[in-house]
Short mmCIF file of C-alpha atoms and ligand atoms in Angstrom, two decimals:
data_model
loop_
_atom_site.label_atom_id
_atom_site.label_comp_id
_atom_site.label_asym_id
_atom_site.label_seq_id
_atom_site.Cartn_x
_atom_site.Cartn_y
_atom_site.Cartn_z
CA MET B 1 83.99 82.23 62.13
CA THR B 2 86.45 84.87 63.24
CA ALA B 3 90.12 83.97 62.82
CA GLY B 4 91.37 82.11 65.84
CA GLU B 5 87.93 81.32 67.15
CA ALA B 6 87.33 77.75 68.25
CA PRO B 7 85.37 75.47 65.98
CA ARG B 8 81.93 74.82 67.38
CA LEU B 9 82.36 71.82 69.59
CA ASN B 10 78.70 71.06 70.15
CA PRO B 11 75.63 71.67 68.05
CA PRO B 12 73.40 74.48 69.26
CA PRO B 13 70.18 73.44 70.97
CA ARG B 14 67.48 72.54 68.47
CA GLY B 15 66.10 75.64 66.81
CA GLY B 16 68.39 77.67 69.02
CA GLU B 17 71.45 79.71 68.44
CA TRP B 18 75.01 78.96 69.34
CA VAL B 19 76.03 80.53 72.62
CA ARG B 20 79.72 80.97 73.27
CA ILE B 21 81.32 80.58 76.68
CA ALA B 22 84.21 82.94 77.34
CA PRO B 23 86.13 82.06 80.49
CA SER B 24 87.72 85.01 82.26
CA ILE B 25 91.09 84.23 83.80
CA LEU B 26 90.69 86.85 86.51
CA THR B 27 90.12 84.26 89.23
CA ALA B 28 92.42 81.60 87.73
CA ASP B 29 95.60 80.46 89.47
CA PHE B 30 98.20 82.75 87.89
CA GLY B 31 100.97 80.50 89.18
CA ARG B 32 99.90 77.91 86.64
CA LEU B 33 98.10 80.02 84.12
CA ALA B 34 99.00 78.09 80.98
CA GLU B 35 97.80 74.87 82.59
CA GLN B 36 94.51 76.53 83.60
CA VAL B 37 93.96 77.82 80.07
CA ARG B 38 94.66 74.40 78.58
CA ALA B 39 92.20 72.88 81.04
CA GLY B 40 89.60 75.43 79.92
CA ASP B 41 90.23 74.59 76.27
CA ALA B 42 89.91 70.88 77.04
CA GLY B 43 86.57 71.67 78.70
CA GLY B 44 85.25 73.47 75.62
CA ALA B 45 86.05 77.15 76.17
CA ASP B 46 85.01 78.95 72.98
CA LEU B 47 87.22 81.99 73.47
CA TRP B 48 89.13 83.74 76.28
CA HIS B 49 88.10 86.94 78.01
CA MET B 50 90.95 88.94 79.54
CA ASP B 51 90.21 91.75 81.97
CA VAL B 52 92.75 94.56 81.78
CA MET B 53 92.42 97.03 84.69
CA ASP B 54 94.51 100.12 85.32
CA GLY B 55 93.74 101.21 88.89
CA HIS B 56 92.08 104.38 87.54
CA PHE B 57 88.95 103.45 85.63
CA VAL B 58 88.46 100.77 88.27
CA PRO B 59 90.34 100.60 91.59
CA PRO B 60 92.22 97.33 90.99
CA ILE B 61 95.16 96.71 88.69
CA SER B 62 95.01 93.31 87.00
CA PHE B 63 97.43 92.67 84.14
CA GLY B 64 98.40 93.88 80.70
CA LYS B 65 100.11 92.73 77.54
CA GLU B 66 102.57 90.31 79.18
CA VAL B 67 99.80 88.14 80.57
CA VAL B 68 97.86 88.37 77.31
CA ALA B 69 100.99 87.07 75.54
CA ALA B 70 101.24 84.20 78.04
CA VAL B 71 97.63 83.18 77.35
CA ARG B 72 98.20 83.62 73.62
CA ALA B 73 101.00 81.08 73.86
CA ALA B 74 98.74 78.61 75.68
CA THR B 75 95.63 78.63 73.46
CA PRO B 76 94.66 78.70 69.80
CA ARG B 77 91.28 80.23 70.71
CA LEU B 78 90.21 83.80 70.13
CA ILE B 79 91.31 86.22 72.86
CA GLU B 80 89.23 89.27 73.63
CA ALA B 81 90.56 91.99 75.90
CA HIS B 82 88.08 93.84 78.13
CA LEU B 83 89.77 97.12 78.91
CA MET B 84 88.65 98.62 82.19
CA VAL B 85 91.07 101.49 81.78
CA ALA B 86 90.74 105.25 81.59
CA ASN B 87 92.63 105.64 78.31
CA PRO B 88 91.96 102.49 76.30
CA GLY B 89 93.43 103.67 73.00
CA ALA B 90 96.86 103.95 74.60
CA GLN B 91 96.88 100.19 75.16
CA PHE B 92 95.37 98.92 71.92
CA ALA B 93 98.57 98.45 69.94
CA ASP B 94 100.37 96.60 72.74
CA LEU B 95 97.42 94.31 73.42
CA ALA B 96 96.97 93.53 69.73
CA ALA B 97 100.68 92.79 69.37
CA ALA B 98 100.44 90.47 72.38
CA GLY B 99 97.71 88.49 70.65
CA ALA B 100 94.34 90.01 71.58
CA GLN B 101 92.01 89.78 68.58
CA ARG B 102 89.05 91.73 69.87
CA LEU B 103 89.38 94.94 71.88
CA MET B 104 86.52 96.02 74.09
CA PHE B 105 86.56 99.31 75.91
CA HIS B 106 84.05 101.04 78.15
CA TYR B 107 81.65 103.62 76.81
CA GLU B 108 82.19 105.52 80.06
CA ALA B 109 85.92 105.76 79.32
CA ALA B 110 85.34 106.97 75.76
CA GLY B 111 82.87 109.59 76.99
CA SER B 112 81.09 110.32 73.69
CA VAL B 113 79.83 108.63 70.55
CA GLU B 114 82.50 110.39 68.47
CA ALA B 115 85.33 109.29 70.76
CA ALA B 116 83.95 105.75 70.81
CA ARG B 117 83.83 105.66 67.01
CA ALA B 118 87.45 106.79 66.85
CA LEU B 119 88.46 103.99 69.23
CA VAL B 120 86.58 101.44 67.14
CA ARG B 121 88.45 102.66 64.04
CA GLN B 122 91.73 102.40 65.92
CA ALA B 123 90.98 98.78 66.88
CA ARG B 124 90.07 97.93 63.30
CA ASP B 125 93.21 99.57 61.93
CA LEU B 126 95.14 97.13 64.13
CA GLY B 127 93.28 94.23 62.55
CA CYS B 128 91.16 93.61 65.65
CA GLY B 129 87.45 93.28 66.26
CA ALA B 130 85.79 95.94 68.38
CA GLY B 131 83.35 95.94 71.25
CA ILE B 132 82.01 98.37 73.80
CA ALA B 133 81.06 97.58 77.39
CA ILE B 134 78.54 99.47 79.49
CA SER B 135 78.71 99.63 83.28
CA PRO B 136 75.51 99.22 85.31
CA GLU B 137 74.79 102.96 85.46
CA THR B 138 74.93 103.46 81.67
CA PRO B 139 71.69 102.92 79.77
CA ALA B 140 71.55 100.62 76.77
CA GLU B 141 70.49 103.59 74.65
CA ALA B 142 74.01 105.03 74.89
CA LEU B 143 75.11 102.34 72.43
CA PHE B 144 72.29 102.79 69.90
CA PRO B 145 74.26 105.17 67.67
CA LEU B 146 77.24 102.79 67.70
CA LEU B 147 75.62 99.44 67.00
CA ASP B 148 76.46 99.56 63.30
CA ALA B 149 80.17 99.76 64.13
CA LEU B 150 80.47 96.95 66.67
CA ASP B 151 81.25 93.25 66.66
CA GLU B 152 80.18 92.93 70.26
CA VAL B 153 78.35 94.81 72.97
CA VAL B 154 79.15 93.93 76.58
CA VAL B 155 76.48 94.36 79.22
CA MET B 156 78.05 94.38 82.66
CA LEU B 157 75.91 92.61 85.23
CA ILE B 158 78.17 93.78 88.06
CA ARG B 159 80.19 96.82 89.01
CA PRO B 160 83.37 96.34 86.94
CA GLY B 161 86.66 95.67 88.71
CA TRP B 162 86.25 92.42 90.57
CA GLY B 163 85.48 88.79 89.80
CA GLY B 164 83.30 86.63 91.99
CA GLN B 165 80.44 89.13 92.46
CA GLN B 166 76.76 88.30 92.19
CA ALA B 167 75.03 89.24 88.93
CA ASN B 168 72.25 91.81 88.99
CA LEU B 169 69.83 90.07 86.65
CA ALA B 170 67.68 93.19 86.31
CA LEU B 171 70.48 94.48 84.08
CA LEU B 172 69.70 91.72 81.57
CA ASP B 173 66.98 94.03 80.25
CA LYS B 174 69.78 95.98 78.58
CA ALA B 175 70.79 92.88 76.62
CA ARG B 176 67.17 92.51 75.51
CA VAL B 177 66.93 96.14 74.45
CA LEU B 178 70.24 96.11 72.57
CA ARG B 179 69.48 92.91 70.77
CA ALA B 180 66.05 94.12 69.68
CA ARG B 181 67.40 97.47 68.53
CA ALA B 182 70.20 95.80 66.57
CA ALA B 183 67.83 93.31 64.97
CA ALA B 184 65.46 96.10 63.95
CA ALA B 185 68.38 97.70 62.13
CA GLY B 186 69.39 94.43 60.48
CA LEU B 187 72.46 94.12 62.72
CA ALA B 188 73.59 91.18 64.81
CA PRO B 189 76.52 92.10 67.07
CA LEU B 190 77.50 89.54 69.64
CA ILE B 191 75.71 90.30 72.90
CA GLU B 192 78.00 89.50 75.79
CA VAL B 193 77.04 89.49 79.46
CA ASP B 194 79.84 89.86 81.98
CA GLY B 195 79.80 89.39 85.74
CA GLY B 196 78.37 86.75 88.01
CA VAL B 197 77.28 84.39 85.24
CA LYS B 198 76.80 80.91 86.68
CA ALA B 199 75.06 77.69 85.76
CA HIS B 200 71.97 78.79 87.71
CA ASN B 201 71.48 82.01 85.74
CA ALA B 202 72.98 81.11 82.33
CA ARG B 203 69.59 80.20 80.90
CA ALA B 204 68.15 83.58 81.94
CA CYS B 205 71.08 85.30 80.22
CA VAL B 206 70.43 83.45 76.97
CA GLU B 207 66.71 84.10 77.17
CA ALA B 208 67.52 87.80 77.43
CA GLY B 209 69.44 87.55 74.17
CA ALA B 210 73.03 87.00 75.28
CA THR B 211 75.18 85.13 72.77
CA VAL B 212 78.46 85.23 74.72
CA LEU B 213 78.64 84.39 78.42
CA VAL B 214 81.72 85.48 80.34
CA ALA B 215 82.40 83.05 83.16
CA GLY B 216 85.11 83.78 85.71
CA ALA B 217 84.45 82.30 89.15
CA ALA B 218 82.03 79.84 87.55
CA VAL B 219 85.01 78.24 85.78
CA PHE B 220 87.92 78.97 88.09
CA ASN B 221 86.94 78.07 91.63
CA ALA B 222 88.02 75.78 94.43
CA ALA B 223 85.11 73.36 94.08
CA GLN B 224 85.50 72.07 90.51
CA THR B 225 88.02 71.61 87.75
CA PRO B 226 87.62 74.04 84.84
CA GLN B 227 86.56 71.08 82.67
CA ALA B 228 83.80 70.05 85.05
CA ALA B 229 82.66 73.64 85.50
CA LEU B 230 82.49 74.24 81.76
CA ALA B 231 80.63 70.99 81.21
CA ALA B 232 78.05 72.05 83.81
CA LEU B 233 77.58 75.42 82.11
CA ARG B 234 77.28 73.85 78.67
CA ALA B 235 74.78 71.30 79.97
CA VAL B 236 72.53 74.14 81.15
CA LEU B 237 72.71 75.79 77.75
CA GLU B 238 71.87 72.59 75.95
CA GLY B 239 69.26 71.37 78.41
C1 DX5 P 1 85.01 92.11 86.20
C2 DX5 P 1 85.31 91.47 84.89
C3 DX5 P 1 84.69 90.16 84.67
C4 DX5 P 1 85.00 89.12 85.71
C5 DX5 P 1 83.96 88.07 85.63
O1 DX5 P 1 85.09 93.47 86.13
O2 DX5 P 1 84.92 92.27 83.81
O3 DX5 P 1 85.04 89.66 83.38
O4 DX5 P 1 86.25 88.53 85.53
O5 DX5 P 1 84.15 87.20 86.68
P1 DX5 P 1 82.93 86.51 87.40
O6 DX5 P 1 82.31 85.61 86.37
O7 DX5 P 1 83.56 85.81 88.53
O8 DX5 P 1 81.97 87.59 87.82
ZN1 ZN P 2 85.29 91.34 81.84
#
C-alpha cells in the first residue's frame, strides 16, 4: 500500500482484483470543499484525483496548489494530481509540497519519451509516484517505452479539460493494450480510466483492465449524496 492510501474497505470480488475509486473534485461544490471530501471519504473513496488545468494545455483553468493543500487538510487518503498543463515540471515541487503524492502529466505535454522520463525522475526526486496520461488522439503504443518507469497510466476516455462529459468506451481498448503489454513485460502499473465513468459503464472499464476509476460527476452531482453515489459505484464493482 502506498503511503497515505486508504486501507481497503471492502474485499475485492471473488477471484477478482481490487479496483480503486478515485473521486475527482472538479464538479464538487468548492464553497464547501472540505465537507464534500469528508463525505467522499465516508462513502469509501480510495484516493482523490485532482485536475490541475492551466488554460494552455486545455482551455479551462481549474486550480493549483492552494486547493490541493485544502484537500490535503481534509483527507488522510492518497492525493494524485492530474496535470493538464503545458509545462508540468514547473508545478511539480509546489504540488508535492501542497500534499500531492502522485504526479501525473500528459504525454502530449512532455512531447517525447526522453522528456517524459525526465519528468518521471523529477517526480520521484520529490518523493512522489509518477503517472502519464494519454489524450484520446494518442495511441497506447506511445507509452510502451515508458511502462517500466510508471506507477500509473491514465487513459482518457474524454477530451481533457471538462468534467461531466460522456465516455468514449471505444478508447477502453487502450487500457486493454497497455495492461497486456505491461503484463507481458512483468509489469503491473495501475491502469486508470478518466472521464465519464459512471455506474453503468464501470464494469466495462474493469473488464478492459482498469484498476483505478476516476469518478467526477458520478460522485458530485445534484441527484445523490457523494456517499450514495460511491455506494452505487462500489455495488456495481462487487456485483
Ligand atoms: C477532465 C478530468 C477528469 C474529470 C472527470 O479533464 O481529467 O478527471 O474531472 O470528471 P467526470 O467523471 O465528470 O468525467
Ligand atoms: Zn483527471
